[in-house]
PDB file of C-alpha atoms in Angstrom:
ATOM      1  CA  UNK R   1       0.000   0.000   0.000  1.00 78.00           C
ATOM      2  CA  UNK R   2       1.367   3.463  -0.884  1.00 83.00           C
ATOM      3  CA  UNK R   3       2.195   5.881   1.903  1.00 80.00           C
ATOM      4  CA  UNK R   4       2.588   9.664   1.632  1.00 74.00           C
ATOM      5  CA  UNK R   5       6.151  10.791   0.905  1.00 71.00           C
ATOM      6  CA  UNK R   6       6.060  14.441  -0.264  1.00 67.00           C
ATOM      7  CA  UNK R   7       3.922  17.121  -1.816  1.00 67.00           C
ATOM      8  CA  UNK R   8       3.419  16.946  -5.558  1.00 78.00           C
ATOM      9  CA  UNK R   9       5.912  18.970  -7.512  1.00 89.00           C
ATOM     10  CA  UNK R  10       8.943  18.563  -5.237  1.00 91.00           C
ATOM     11  CA  UNK R  11      11.386  15.789  -6.104  1.00 92.00           C
ATOM     12  CA  UNK R  12      14.600  14.596  -4.499  1.00 92.00           C
ATOM     13  CA  UNK R  13      17.655  15.281  -6.636  1.00 95.00           C
ATOM     14  CA  UNK R  14      21.320  14.419  -6.132  1.00 97.00           C
ATOM     15  CA  UNK R  15      23.539  16.287  -8.617  1.00 97.00           C
ATOM     16  CA  UNK R  16      27.010  15.273  -9.773  1.00 97.00           C
ATOM     17  CA  UNK R  17      28.102  18.913  -9.563  1.00 97.00           C
ATOM     18  CA  UNK R  18      26.910  21.717  -7.277  1.00 98.00           C
ATOM     19  CA  UNK R  19      23.688  23.456  -8.332  1.00 97.00           C
ATOM     20  CA  UNK R  20      22.576  26.988  -7.484  1.00 97.00           C
ATOM     21  CA  UNK R  21      19.078  27.929  -6.355  1.00 96.00           C
ATOM     22  CA  UNK R  22      16.962  28.686  -9.417  1.00 94.00           C
ATOM     23  CA  UNK R  23      19.074  26.579 -11.753  1.00 95.00           C
ATOM     24  CA  UNK R  24      17.162  24.485 -14.284  1.00 94.00           C
ATOM     25  CA  UNK R  25      18.014  20.773 -14.499  1.00 95.00           C
ATOM     26  CA  UNK R  26      16.797  18.055 -16.834  1.00 92.00           C
ATOM     27  CA  UNK R  27      15.332  14.997 -15.098  1.00 92.00           C
ATOM     28  CA  UNK R  28      14.732  12.359 -17.723  1.00 90.00           C
ATOM     29  CA  UNK R  29      11.850  13.730 -19.793  1.00 89.00           C
ATOM     30  CA  UNK R  30      10.950  16.687 -17.533  1.00 92.00           C
ATOM     31  CA  UNK R  31      12.696  19.697 -16.036  1.00 94.00           C
ATOM     32  CA  UNK R  32      13.178  20.803 -12.467  1.00 95.00           C
ATOM     33  CA  UNK R  33      14.157  24.064 -10.839  1.00 96.00           C
ATOM     34  CA  UNK R  34      16.540  23.813  -7.888  1.00 96.00           C
ATOM     35  CA  UNK R  35      14.836  25.046  -4.694  1.00 91.00           C
ATOM     36  CA  UNK R  36      17.954  25.820  -2.618  1.00 95.00           C
ATOM     37  CA  UNK R  37      21.663  25.426  -3.381  1.00 97.00           C
ATOM     38  CA  UNK R  38      22.708  21.764  -3.536  1.00 98.00           C
ATOM     39  CA  UNK R  39      26.317  20.666  -3.126  1.00 97.00           C
ATOM     40  CA  UNK R  40      27.685  17.912  -5.350  1.00 98.00           C
ATOM     41  CA  UNK R  41      26.645  14.359  -4.403  1.00 98.00           C
ATOM     42  CA  UNK R  42      24.196  15.659  -1.763  1.00 97.00           C
ATOM     43  CA  UNK R  43      20.437  15.100  -1.936  1.00 96.00           C
ATOM     44  CA  UNK R  44      18.385  18.258  -2.337  1.00 95.00           C
ATOM     45  CA  UNK R  45      15.034  19.312  -3.754  1.00 93.00           C
ATOM     46  CA  UNK R  46      13.855  20.480  -7.144  1.00 95.00           C
ATOM     47  CA  UNK R  47      10.488  21.897  -8.095  1.00 95.00           C
ATOM     48  CA  UNK R  48       8.815  20.071 -10.971  1.00 95.00           C
ATOM     49  CA  UNK R  49       5.631  22.160 -10.943  1.00 95.00           C
ATOM     50  CA  UNK R  50       4.869  25.858 -10.804  1.00 94.00           C
ATOM     51  CA  UNK R  51       5.421  29.044 -12.777  1.00 96.00           C
ATOM     52  CA  UNK R  52       9.028  30.200 -13.131  1.00 96.00           C
ATOM     53  CA  UNK R  53      10.722  33.023 -15.004  1.00 96.00           C
ATOM     54  CA  UNK R  54      13.121  31.858 -17.697  1.00 96.00           C
ATOM     55  CA  UNK R  55      15.543  33.725 -19.889  1.00 95.00           C
ATOM     56  CA  UNK R  56      13.819  34.019 -23.259  1.00 95.00           C
ATOM     57  CA  UNK R  57      15.805  33.154 -26.328  1.00 91.00           C
ATOM     58  CA  UNK R  58      15.991  35.825 -29.003  1.00 86.00           C
ATOM     59  CA  UNK R  59      13.271  35.896 -31.556  1.00 82.00           C
ATOM     60  CA  UNK R  60       9.531  36.178 -31.638  1.00 86.00           C
ATOM     61  CA  UNK R  61       7.010  37.229 -29.028  1.00 95.00           C
ATOM     62  CA  UNK R  62       5.403  34.546 -26.871  1.00 97.00           C
ATOM     63  CA  UNK R  63       1.769  34.457 -25.755  1.00 96.00           C
ATOM     64  CA  UNK R  64      -0.158  32.734 -22.945  1.00 96.00           C
ATOM     65  CA  UNK R  65      -0.819  29.056 -23.637  1.00 93.00           C
ATOM     66  CA  UNK R  66       1.953  28.829 -26.209  1.00 94.00           C
ATOM     67  CA  UNK R  67       4.442  25.979 -25.900  1.00 94.00           C
ATOM     68  CA  UNK R  68       7.810  27.059 -24.455  1.00 95.00           C
ATOM     69  CA  UNK R  69      10.649  24.914 -25.782  1.00 94.00           C
ATOM     70  CA  UNK R  70      13.847  24.469 -23.811  1.00 93.00           C
ATOM     71  CA  UNK R  71      17.070  25.327 -25.628  1.00 93.00           C
ATOM     72  CA  UNK R  72      20.387  23.585 -24.910  1.00 92.00           C
ATOM     73  CA  UNK R  73      21.491  26.694 -22.948  1.00 93.00           C
ATOM     74  CA  UNK R  74      18.338  26.301 -20.759  1.00 92.00           C
ATOM     75  CA  UNK R  75      16.680  29.425 -22.184  1.00 94.00           C
ATOM     76  CA  UNK R  76      13.209  29.039 -23.700  1.00 95.00           C
ATOM     77  CA  UNK R  77      11.962  29.802 -27.185  1.00 94.00           C
ATOM     78  CA  UNK R  78       8.800  29.524 -29.283  1.00 93.00           C
ATOM     79  CA  UNK R  79      10.634  27.369 -31.835  1.00 91.00           C
ATOM     80  CA  UNK R  80      10.650  23.595 -31.447  1.00 90.00           C
ATOM     81  CA  UNK R  81      13.977  22.243 -30.173  1.00 84.00           C
ATOM     82  CA  UNK R  82      15.510  18.821 -29.759  1.00 83.00           C
ATOM     83  CA  UNK R  83      15.819  19.503 -26.012  1.00 88.00           C
ATOM     84  CA  UNK R  84      12.030  19.366 -25.602  1.00 89.00           C
ATOM     85  CA  UNK R  85       9.111  21.199 -24.043  1.00 93.00           C
ATOM     86  CA  UNK R  86       9.691  23.287 -20.904  1.00 95.00           C
ATOM     87  CA  UNK R  87       5.988  23.992 -20.375  1.00 96.00           C
ATOM     88  CA  UNK R  88       3.380  26.583 -21.296  1.00 96.00           C
ATOM     89  CA  UNK R  89       3.789  30.354 -21.391  1.00 97.00           C
ATOM     90  CA  UNK R  90       1.633  32.132 -18.772  1.00 97.00           C
ATOM     91  CA  UNK R  91       2.051  35.815 -19.722  1.00 97.00           C
ATOM     92  CA  UNK R  92       2.754  37.717 -22.911  1.00 97.00           C
ATOM     93  CA  UNK R  93       6.438  38.333 -23.655  1.00 97.00           C
ATOM     94  CA  UNK R  94       7.285  40.744 -26.470  1.00 96.00           C
ATOM     95  CA  UNK R  95       9.984  39.867 -28.995  1.00 95.00           C
ATOM     96  CA  UNK R  96      12.388  42.276 -27.258  1.00 94.00           C
ATOM     97  CA  UNK R  97      11.711  40.874 -23.756  1.00 96.00           C
ATOM     98  CA  UNK R  98      14.479  38.848 -22.132  1.00 95.00           C
ATOM     99  CA  UNK R  99      12.253  36.984 -19.639  1.00 96.00           C
ATOM    100  CA  UNK R 100       9.207  34.780 -20.103  1.00 97.00           C
ATOM    101  CA  UNK R 101       7.029  33.074 -17.469  1.00 97.00           C
ATOM    102  CA  UNK R 102       6.502  29.351 -17.933  1.00 97.00           C
ATOM    103  CA  UNK R 103       4.312  26.833 -16.104  1.00 96.00           C
ATOM    104  CA  UNK R 104       6.891  24.046 -16.210  1.00 96.00           C
ATOM    105  CA  UNK R 105       6.153  20.496 -17.324  1.00 95.00           C
ATOM    106  CA  UNK R 106       2.719  21.422 -18.643  1.00 92.00           C
ATOM    107  CA  UNK R 107       1.777  20.069 -22.035  1.00 84.00           C
ATOM    108  CA  UNK R 108      -0.746  21.552 -24.429  1.00 79.00           C
ATOM    109  CA  UNK R 109      -4.217  20.045 -24.326  1.00 76.00           C
ATOM    110  CA  UNK R 110      -6.049  18.981 -27.426  1.00 67.00           C
ATOM    111  CA  UNK R 111      -9.739  18.688 -28.169  1.00 61.00           C
ATOM    112  CA  UNK R 112     -10.289  15.265 -29.740  1.00 60.00           C
ATOM    113  CA  UNK R 113     -13.088  16.778 -31.821  1.00 62.00           C
ATOM    114  CA  UNK R 114     -10.817  19.443 -33.299  1.00 60.00           C
ATOM    115  CA  UNK R 115      -7.663  19.427 -35.351  1.00 60.00           C
ATOM    116  CA  UNK R 116      -5.414  21.492 -33.112  1.00 56.00           C
ATOM    117  CA  UNK R 117      -4.818  22.750 -29.599  1.00 54.00           C
ATOM    118  CA  UNK R 118      -7.925  23.525 -27.576  1.00 52.00           C
TER     119      UNK R 118
END
C-alpha cells in the first residue's frame, strides 16, 4: 500500500556537480528548478511544478498558452527544439523581452473533436 512521501511537484535530486538555487536541471523527460543550493553528491530538492521566469531566447514574441521549448542553454523559445518542451507560457512576452514566465512540465491540451490545440 502506498504511503505519503512528499507534496506533488517537489522531487529529491542528487547532482554530480553543485547546483545553485533557481538553476534548471533536466530529469529524464521533464525539467526541475533547484529550490535551494545543492552541493555535489548531496540530496536536495527540485520543483517540478509551478510558474518560473526563464531567460527568453531571441526571436519572436510569446503568448499565454503557447508551448515554451527548452534550448540547450536552458533558455526558452517559441521554436521547437531537440531539447524538448519546458511547459506553457503564462504571460505575454514581447519579442524584445528577455524573460518569459513558464508553467513548467505542462503540455498543451487537445480537443479530440478538433484538429489542433484547444
